[in-house]
mmCIF file of C-alpha atoms in Angstrom:
data_model
loop_
_atom_site.group_PDB
_atom_site.id
_atom_site.type_symbol
_atom_site.label_atom_id
_atom_site.label_comp_id
_atom_site.label_asym_id
_atom_site.label_seq_id
_atom_site.Cartn_x
_atom_site.Cartn_y
_atom_site.Cartn_z
ATOM 1 C CA MET Q 5 5.961 -27.918 -8.452
ATOM 2 C CA LEU Q 6 8.482 -25.071 -8.705
ATOM 3 C CA ARG Q 7 7.242 -24.182 -12.177
ATOM 4 C CA SER Q 8 3.639 -24.069 -10.936
ATOM 5 C CA THR Q 9 4.641 -21.846 -8.004
ATOM 6 C CA VAL Q 10 6.417 -19.412 -10.306
ATOM 7 C CA ALA Q 11 3.438 -19.313 -12.675
ATOM 8 C CA LEU Q 12 1.098 -18.596 -9.777
ATOM 9 C CA ARG Q 13 3.334 -15.781 -8.546
ATOM 10 C CA LEU Q 14 3.450 -14.225 -12.000
ATOM 11 C CA ALA Q 15 -0.315 -14.485 -12.353
ATOM 12 C CA ARG Q 16 -0.716 -12.400 -9.206
ATOM 13 C CA THR Q 17 1.604 -9.597 -10.294
ATOM 14 C CA LEU Q 18 -0.279 -6.314 -9.953
ATOM 15 C CA VAL Q 19 2.433 -4.010 -11.305
ATOM 16 C CA SER Q 20 4.793 -4.454 -14.222
ATOM 17 C CA TRP Q 21 7.298 -2.437 -16.166
ATOM 18 C CA ALA Q 22 8.978 -3.030 -19.495
ATOM 19 C CA ARG Q 23 11.123 -1.053 -21.893
ATOM 20 C CA ALA Q 24 9.131 0.476 -24.715
ATOM 21 C CA SER Q 25 12.312 1.860 -26.267
ATOM 22 C CA GLU Q 26 15.962 2.236 -25.296
ATOM 23 C CA ASN Q 27 15.292 5.123 -22.914
ATOM 24 C CA VAL Q 28 11.588 4.823 -22.066
ATOM 25 C CA ALA Q 29 9.662 2.266 -20.030
ATOM 26 C CA HIS Q 30 5.964 1.591 -19.513
ATOM 27 C CA PHE Q 31 4.994 1.193 -15.858
ATOM 28 C CA LYS Q 32 1.597 -0.511 -15.690
ATOM 29 C CA LEU Q 33 -0.988 -1.056 -12.975
ATOM 30 C CA ASN Q 34 -2.940 -4.300 -13.220
ATOM 31 C CA ASN Q 35 -5.276 -4.814 -10.271
ATOM 32 C CA PRO Q 36 -8.747 -5.510 -11.712
ATOM 33 C CA PRO Q 37 -11.380 -4.289 -11.703
ATOM 34 C CA VAL Q 38 -10.384 -0.703 -10.792
ATOM 35 C CA ASN Q 39 -6.640 -0.750 -9.997
ATOM 36 C CA ALA Q 40 -7.263 -0.018 -6.325
ATOM 37 C CA ILE Q 41 -4.028 0.637 -4.445
ATOM 38 C CA SER Q 42 -3.940 -2.433 -2.226
ATOM 39 C CA LYS Q 43 -1.050 -3.282 0.064
ATOM 40 C CA GLN Q 44 0.149 -5.879 -2.441
ATOM 41 C CA LEU Q 45 -0.003 -3.431 -5.331
ATOM 42 C CA ILE Q 46 1.887 -0.709 -3.487
ATOM 43 C CA THR Q 47 4.526 -3.156 -2.252
ATOM 44 C CA GLU Q 48 5.103 -4.393 -5.793
ATOM 45 C CA ALA Q 49 5.026 -0.846 -7.152
ATOM 46 C CA LYS Q 50 7.796 0.356 -4.848
ATOM 47 C CA GLN Q 51 10.086 -2.505 -5.844
ATOM 48 C CA ALA Q 52 9.220 -2.266 -9.536
ATOM 49 C CA TRP Q 53 9.893 1.472 -9.552
ATOM 50 C CA SER Q 54 13.282 0.978 -7.924
ATOM 51 C CA ASP Q 55 14.148 -1.731 -10.450
ATOM 52 C CA MET Q 56 13.033 0.463 -13.341
ATOM 53 C CA GLU Q 57 15.121 3.426 -12.193
ATOM 54 C CA ALA Q 58 18.142 1.146 -11.792
ATOM 55 C CA SER Q 59 17.732 -0.239 -15.311
ATOM 56 C CA GLY Q 60 19.080 2.878 -16.988
ATOM 57 C CA VAL Q 61 15.881 4.138 -18.617
ATOM 58 C CA GLN Q 62 15.454 7.899 -18.533
ATOM 59 C CA GLY Q 63 11.682 8.244 -18.819
ATOM 60 C CA ALA Q 64 8.537 6.363 -17.848
ATOM 61 C CA VAL Q 65 4.877 6.317 -18.846
ATOM 62 C CA ILE Q 66 2.610 5.334 -15.960
ATOM 63 C CA THR Q 67 -0.508 3.731 -17.377
ATOM 64 C CA THR Q 68 -2.684 0.623 -17.442
ATOM 65 C CA ASP Q 69 -4.228 -1.734 -19.970
ATOM 66 C CA ASN Q 70 -7.608 -1.077 -18.330
ATOM 67 C CA LYS Q 71 -9.463 1.112 -20.831
ATOM 68 C CA LYS Q 72 -11.942 2.488 -18.279
ATOM 69 C CA VAL Q 73 -9.963 3.045 -15.072
ATOM 70 C CA PHE Q 74 -6.463 4.415 -14.519
ATOM 71 C CA CYS Q 75 -6.438 4.020 -10.744
ATOM 72 C CA ALA Q 76 -9.256 4.188 -8.195
ATOM 73 C CA GLY Q 77 -6.952 5.246 -5.372
ATOM 74 C CA ILE Q 78 -6.555 3.885 -1.850
ATOM 75 C CA ASN Q 79 -8.140 0.513 -1.175
ATOM 76 C CA LEU Q 80 -10.692 1.521 1.476
ATOM 77 C CA PRO Q 81 -10.626 -1.770 3.469
ATOM 78 C CA GLU Q 82 -6.949 -1.060 4.191
ATOM 79 C CA ILE Q 83 -7.899 1.994 6.309
ATOM 80 C CA ILE Q 84 -11.164 0.808 7.917
ATOM 81 C CA ASP Q 85 -11.171 -0.834 11.385
ATOM 82 C CA THR Q 86 -7.415 -1.401 11.331
ATOM 83 C CA THR Q 87 -4.920 -1.156 14.159
ATOM 84 C CA GLU Q 88 -2.596 1.828 14.215
ATOM 85 C CA ALA Q 89 0.312 -0.425 13.242
ATOM 86 C CA GLN Q 90 -1.591 -1.897 10.273
ATOM 87 C CA PHE Q 91 -2.742 1.518 9.102
ATOM 88 C CA CYS Q 92 0.685 3.105 9.368
ATOM 89 C CA GLU Q 93 2.355 0.220 7.564
ATOM 90 C CA TYR Q 94 -0.083 0.475 4.668
ATOM 91 C CA TYR Q 95 -0.204 4.244 4.430
ATOM 92 C CA GLY Q 96 3.566 4.448 4.872
ATOM 93 C CA LEU Q 97 3.936 2.253 1.793
ATOM 94 C CA PHE Q 98 1.452 4.431 -0.109
ATOM 95 C CA GLU Q 99 3.201 7.674 0.792
ATOM 96 C CA GLY Q 100 6.595 6.114 0.144
ATOM 97 C CA PHE Q 101 5.670 5.114 -3.395
ATOM 98 C CA MET Q 102 4.162 8.517 -4.143
ATOM 99 C CA ARG Q 103 7.411 10.091 -2.982
ATOM 100 C CA GLN Q 104 9.390 7.793 -5.281
ATOM 101 C CA VAL Q 105 7.367 9.004 -8.273
ATOM 102 C CA LEU Q 106 7.253 12.637 -7.154
ATOM 103 C CA MET Q 107 11.029 12.882 -6.675
ATOM 104 C CA SER Q 108 12.146 10.478 -9.379
ATOM 105 C CA PRO Q 109 15.048 11.550 -11.600
ATOM 106 C CA LEU Q 110 13.124 9.968 -14.466
ATOM 107 C CA ALA Q 111 10.926 12.084 -16.691
ATOM 108 C CA THR Q 112 7.397 10.799 -16.067
ATOM 109 C CA VAL Q 113 4.103 11.014 -17.929
ATOM 110 C CA ALA Q 114 0.762 9.781 -16.615
ATOM 111 C CA ALA Q 115 -1.266 8.344 -19.511
ATOM 112 C CA ILE Q 116 -4.780 8.246 -18.051
ATOM 113 C CA PRO Q 117 -7.305 6.181 -20.063
ATOM 114 C CA GLY Q 118 -10.253 6.579 -17.675
ATOM 115 C CA PHE Q 119 -11.272 7.112 -14.072
ATOM 116 C CA ALA Q 120 -8.606 8.436 -11.696
ATOM 117 C CA PRO Q 121 -10.293 9.721 -8.518
ATOM 118 C CA ALA Q 122 -8.599 10.507 -5.193
ATOM 119 C CA GLY Q 123 -5.346 8.500 -5.032
ATOM 120 C CA GLY Q 124 -5.453 8.049 -8.804
ATOM 121 C CA THR Q 125 -5.354 11.819 -9.201
ATOM 122 C CA VAL Q 126 -2.579 12.001 -6.598
ATOM 123 C CA LEU Q 127 -0.491 9.483 -8.549
ATOM 124 C CA ALA Q 128 -1.032 11.501 -11.718
ATOM 125 C CA LEU Q 129 -0.077 14.777 -10.008
ATOM 126 C CA CYS Q 130 3.186 13.166 -8.872
ATOM 127 C CA CYS Q 131 4.133 12.798 -12.539
ATOM 128 C CA ASP Q 132 5.789 15.513 -14.614
ATOM 129 C CA TYR Q 133 3.077 15.570 -17.274
ATOM 130 C CA ARG Q 134 -0.518 14.300 -17.391
ATOM 131 C CA ILE Q 135 -2.559 13.291 -20.425
ATOM 132 C CA SER Q 136 -6.085 11.886 -20.482
ATOM 133 C CA VAL Q 137 -8.818 11.040 -22.964
ATOM 134 C CA PRO Q 138 -12.185 12.743 -23.642
ATOM 135 C CA SER Q 139 -15.135 11.914 -21.396
ATOM 136 C CA ASP Q 140 -18.320 13.546 -20.156
ATOM 137 C CA LYS Q 141 -18.043 11.678 -16.857
ATOM 138 C CA PRO Q 142 -16.349 13.028 -13.697
ATOM 139 C CA THR Q 143 -13.148 11.004 -13.933
ATOM 140 C CA ILE Q 144 -10.581 13.137 -12.091
ATOM 141 C CA GLY Q 145 -10.427 14.933 -8.760
ATOM 142 C CA LEU Q 146 -9.180 15.009 -5.194
ATOM 143 C CA THR Q 147 -12.287 13.416 -3.729
ATOM 144 C CA GLU Q 148 -11.049 12.566 -0.238
ATOM 145 C CA VAL Q 149 -13.588 14.817 1.520
ATOM 146 C CA ALA Q 150 -16.395 13.003 -0.308
ATOM 147 C CA VAL Q 151 -15.528 9.857 1.679
ATOM 148 C CA GLY Q 152 -15.136 11.725 4.950
ATOM 149 C CA ILE Q 153 -11.409 12.444 5.257
ATOM 150 C CA ALA Q 154 -9.194 15.478 4.713
ATOM 151 C CA ALA Q 155 -6.256 14.924 2.391
ATOM 152 C CA PRO Q 156 -2.759 14.867 3.934
ATOM 153 C CA SER Q 157 -0.906 18.187 3.953
ATOM 154 C CA TRP Q 158 1.520 17.119 1.204
ATOM 155 C CA ILE Q 159 -1.387 16.460 -1.148
ATOM 156 C CA MET Q 160 -2.831 19.870 -0.294
ATOM 157 C CA GLU Q 161 0.528 21.474 -1.057
ATOM 158 C CA MET Q 162 0.791 19.606 -4.342
ATOM 159 C CA ALA Q 163 -2.731 20.720 -5.244
ATOM 160 C CA LYS Q 164 -1.920 24.360 -4.456
ATOM 161 C CA LEU Q 165 1.202 24.261 -6.609
ATOM 162 C CA ASN Q 166 -0.598 22.684 -9.569
ATOM 163 C CA LEU Q 167 -4.044 24.259 -9.370
ATOM 164 C CA GLY Q 168 -3.466 27.538 -7.562
ATOM 165 C CA PHE Q 169 -4.789 28.238 -4.074
ATOM 166 C CA ARG Q 170 -8.361 29.149 -5.056
ATOM 167 C CA ASN Q 171 -8.980 26.054 -7.184
ATOM 168 C CA ALA Q 172 -7.188 23.774 -4.719
ATOM 169 C CA GLU Q 173 -9.191 25.030 -1.743
ATOM 170 C CA TYR Q 174 -12.512 24.762 -3.562
ATOM 171 C CA ASP Q 175 -11.869 21.291 -4.959
ATOM 172 C CA LEU Q 176 -10.351 19.862 -1.778
ATOM 173 C CA CYS Q 177 -13.045 21.245 0.521
ATOM 174 C CA LEU Q 178 -15.843 19.863 -1.653
ATOM 175 C CA GLY Q 179 -14.122 16.628 -2.668
ATOM 176 C CA ARG Q 180 -14.941 17.335 -6.295
ATOM 177 C CA ALA Q 181 -14.560 15.031 -9.271
ATOM 178 C CA MET Q 182 -14.830 16.514 -12.734
ATOM 179 C CA PRO Q 183 -14.677 15.610 -16.438
ATOM 180 C CA PRO Q 184 -11.301 15.793 -18.173
ATOM 181 C CA GLN Q 185 -12.041 19.094 -19.930
ATOM 182 C CA GLU Q 186 -12.631 20.873 -16.626
ATOM 183 C CA ALA Q 187 -9.628 19.078 -15.117
ATOM 184 C CA LEU Q 188 -7.548 20.444 -18.002
ATOM 185 C CA GLU Q 189 -8.765 23.981 -17.376
ATOM 186 C CA ARG Q 190 -8.083 23.752 -13.623
ATOM 187 C CA GLY Q 191 -4.553 22.381 -13.907
ATOM 188 C CA TYR Q 192 -4.909 18.660 -13.200
ATOM 189 C CA LEU Q 193 -4.110 17.783 -16.814
ATOM 190 C CA HIS Q 194 -1.795 19.122 -19.491
ATOM 191 C CA GLU Q 195 -3.600 17.608 -22.475
ATOM 192 C CA ILE Q 196 -6.596 15.604 -23.659
ATOM 193 C CA VAL Q 197 -6.115 13.395 -26.709
ATOM 194 C CA PRO Q 198 -8.132 10.637 -28.436
ATOM 195 C CA ALA Q 199 -7.682 7.250 -26.786
ATOM 196 C CA GLU Q 200 -5.715 5.858 -29.710
ATOM 197 C CA ASP Q 201 -3.212 8.709 -29.396
ATOM 198 C CA LEU Q 202 -2.668 8.425 -25.639
ATOM 199 C CA LEU Q 203 0.548 6.392 -25.614
ATOM 200 C CA PRO Q 204 2.041 7.898 -28.801
ATOM 201 C CA ARG Q 205 1.527 11.387 -27.380
ATOM 202 C CA ALA Q 206 3.069 10.341 -24.054
ATOM 203 C CA HIS Q 207 6.181 9.214 -25.926
ATOM 204 C CA THR Q 208 6.355 12.469 -27.869
ATOM 205 C CA VAL Q 209 6.182 14.450 -24.628
ATOM 206 C CA LEU Q 210 8.946 12.334 -23.113
ATOM 207 C CA GLU Q 211 11.139 12.980 -26.127
ATOM 208 C CA ALA Q 212 10.983 16.698 -25.332
ATOM 209 C CA TYR Q 213 11.869 16.097 -21.676
ATOM 210 C CA LEU Q 214 14.760 13.798 -22.581
ATOM 211 C CA ALA Q 215 16.135 16.302 -25.073
ATOM 212 C CA ALA Q 216 16.890 18.675 -22.184
ATOM 213 C CA PRO Q 217 20.229 18.258 -20.339
ATOM 214 C CA ALA Q 218 19.386 15.607 -17.752
ATOM 215 C CA HIS Q 219 21.388 17.063 -14.854
ATOM 216 C CA ALA Q 220 19.746 20.477 -15.166
ATOM 217 C CA ARG Q 221 16.246 19.080 -15.734
ATOM 218 C CA GLN Q 222 16.505 16.772 -12.738
ATOM 219 C CA LYS Q 223 17.884 19.483 -10.429
ATOM 220 C CA SER Q 224 15.092 21.869 -11.433
ATOM 221 C CA LYS Q 225 12.414 19.240 -10.861
ATOM 222 C CA LEU Q 226 13.707 18.113 -7.479
ATOM 223 C CA GLU Q 227 14.139 21.629 -6.108
ATOM 224 C CA LEU Q 228 10.653 22.650 -7.229
ATOM 225 C CA ARG Q 229 9.133 19.566 -5.582
ATOM 226 C CA GLN Q 230 11.173 19.497 -2.382
ATOM 227 C CA PRO Q 231 8.583 21.557 -0.426
ATOM 228 C CA ILE Q 232 6.050 18.789 -1.085
ATOM 229 C CA ALA Q 233 8.452 15.998 -0.135
ATOM 230 C CA ASN Q 234 9.331 17.847 3.089
ATOM 231 C CA LEU Q 235 5.747 17.333 4.254
ATOM 232 C CA MET Q 236 5.996 13.560 3.902
ATOM 233 C CA GLY Q 237 7.354 11.133 6.476
ATOM 234 C CA PRO Q 238 6.580 9.789 9.970
ATOM 235 C CA ASP Q 239 4.745 12.911 11.160
ATOM 236 C CA SER Q 240 2.553 12.887 8.058
ATOM 237 C CA ILE Q 241 1.728 9.209 8.558
ATOM 238 C CA ALA Q 242 0.829 9.774 12.216
ATOM 239 C CA ARG Q 243 -1.390 12.760 11.381
ATOM 240 C CA PHE Q 244 -3.206 10.876 8.642
ATOM 241 C CA TYR Q 245 -3.845 7.979 11.004
ATOM 242 C CA LYS Q 246 -5.414 10.445 13.429
ATOM 243 C CA THR Q 247 -7.553 11.841 10.598
ATOM 244 C CA CYS Q 248 -8.768 8.465 9.391
ATOM 245 C CA SER Q 249 -9.260 6.850 12.800
ATOM 246 C CA ASP Q 250 -11.651 9.601 13.927
ATOM 247 C CA PRO Q 251 -15.015 7.824 14.478
ATOM 248 C CA ARG Q 252 -16.741 10.308 12.152
ATOM 249 C CA ALA Q 253 -14.250 9.526 9.391
ATOM 250 C CA GLN Q 254 -14.620 5.793 9.942
ATOM 251 C CA GLN Q 255 -18.390 6.085 9.670
ATOM 252 C CA CYS Q 256 -18.070 7.946 6.359
ATOM 253 C CA LEU Q 257 -15.486 5.502 5.021
ATOM 254 C CA LYS Q 258 -17.727 2.537 5.842
ATOM 255 C CA ALA Q 259 -20.675 4.226 4.122
ATOM 256 C CA ALA Q 260 -18.520 4.884 1.043
ATOM 257 C CA LEU Q 261 -17.361 1.268 0.944
ATOM 258 C CA GLN Q 262 -20.937 0.046 1.291
ATOM 259 C CA ALA Q 263 -22.041 2.341 -1.537
ATOM 260 C CA LEU Q 264 -19.269 0.997 -3.752
ATOM 261 C CA GLY Q 265 -20.410 -2.542 -2.995
ATOM 262 C CA LYS Q 266 -23.973 -1.708 -4.007
ATOM 263 C CA GLY Q 267 -22.706 -0.110 -7.192
ATOM 264 C CA LYS Q 268 -21.113 -3.391 -8.282
ATOM 265 C CA LYS Q 269 -24.425 -5.269 -8.110
#
């Protein structure tokens, strides 16, 4: 019975990490079909990230074995028709994990094999370096407005710092998704490589990061990102609950969820 229970628990694991070399780990999302950030996934992710940092590795590649989707972002049912306590617990976990990645002493590369809208783009922007693969489809973007909500202020700040004010304002206000080539030009991505080169290139990039003196690299990273982290926390969670619980936002979120359901048929 114990063995069966353990096997069942392992089968439900939505996040995993493993050393790919002495100093580098792969941190993988595995929540089919689209790696939506459910409460279970984010709970596992926070613990897995802490374990990975404690293991002694110096760099991490965030990726997935899903060849079409990196991460579809927030799981919409988690923020529709919930109580304030339920919402804040979920979103607090989400923001907490993003802060872990954003302010991690590890060198981090997002290896993006496919779609990464909304929260998927946010997760990628929290990494030090972002690589994706060629596509003509709109795979990347801060699309929160498209489902009826304004992004939290820390995401806006992160967008401004990565994209510049003009691009950030335009993309955030329209909730735009775009193909990788445009995302590269606007600052979401650092590189686009063929799919077969995605992980090898991520490792090459990490080698360059790890060649720098760790104490100086980490201090530079954390000081540059502290203005973003300062916007996170209880006040941010409360404001985002107010944003999402607005009846107009709830109506849009329900319509978006319904549209996604129709798209699966």
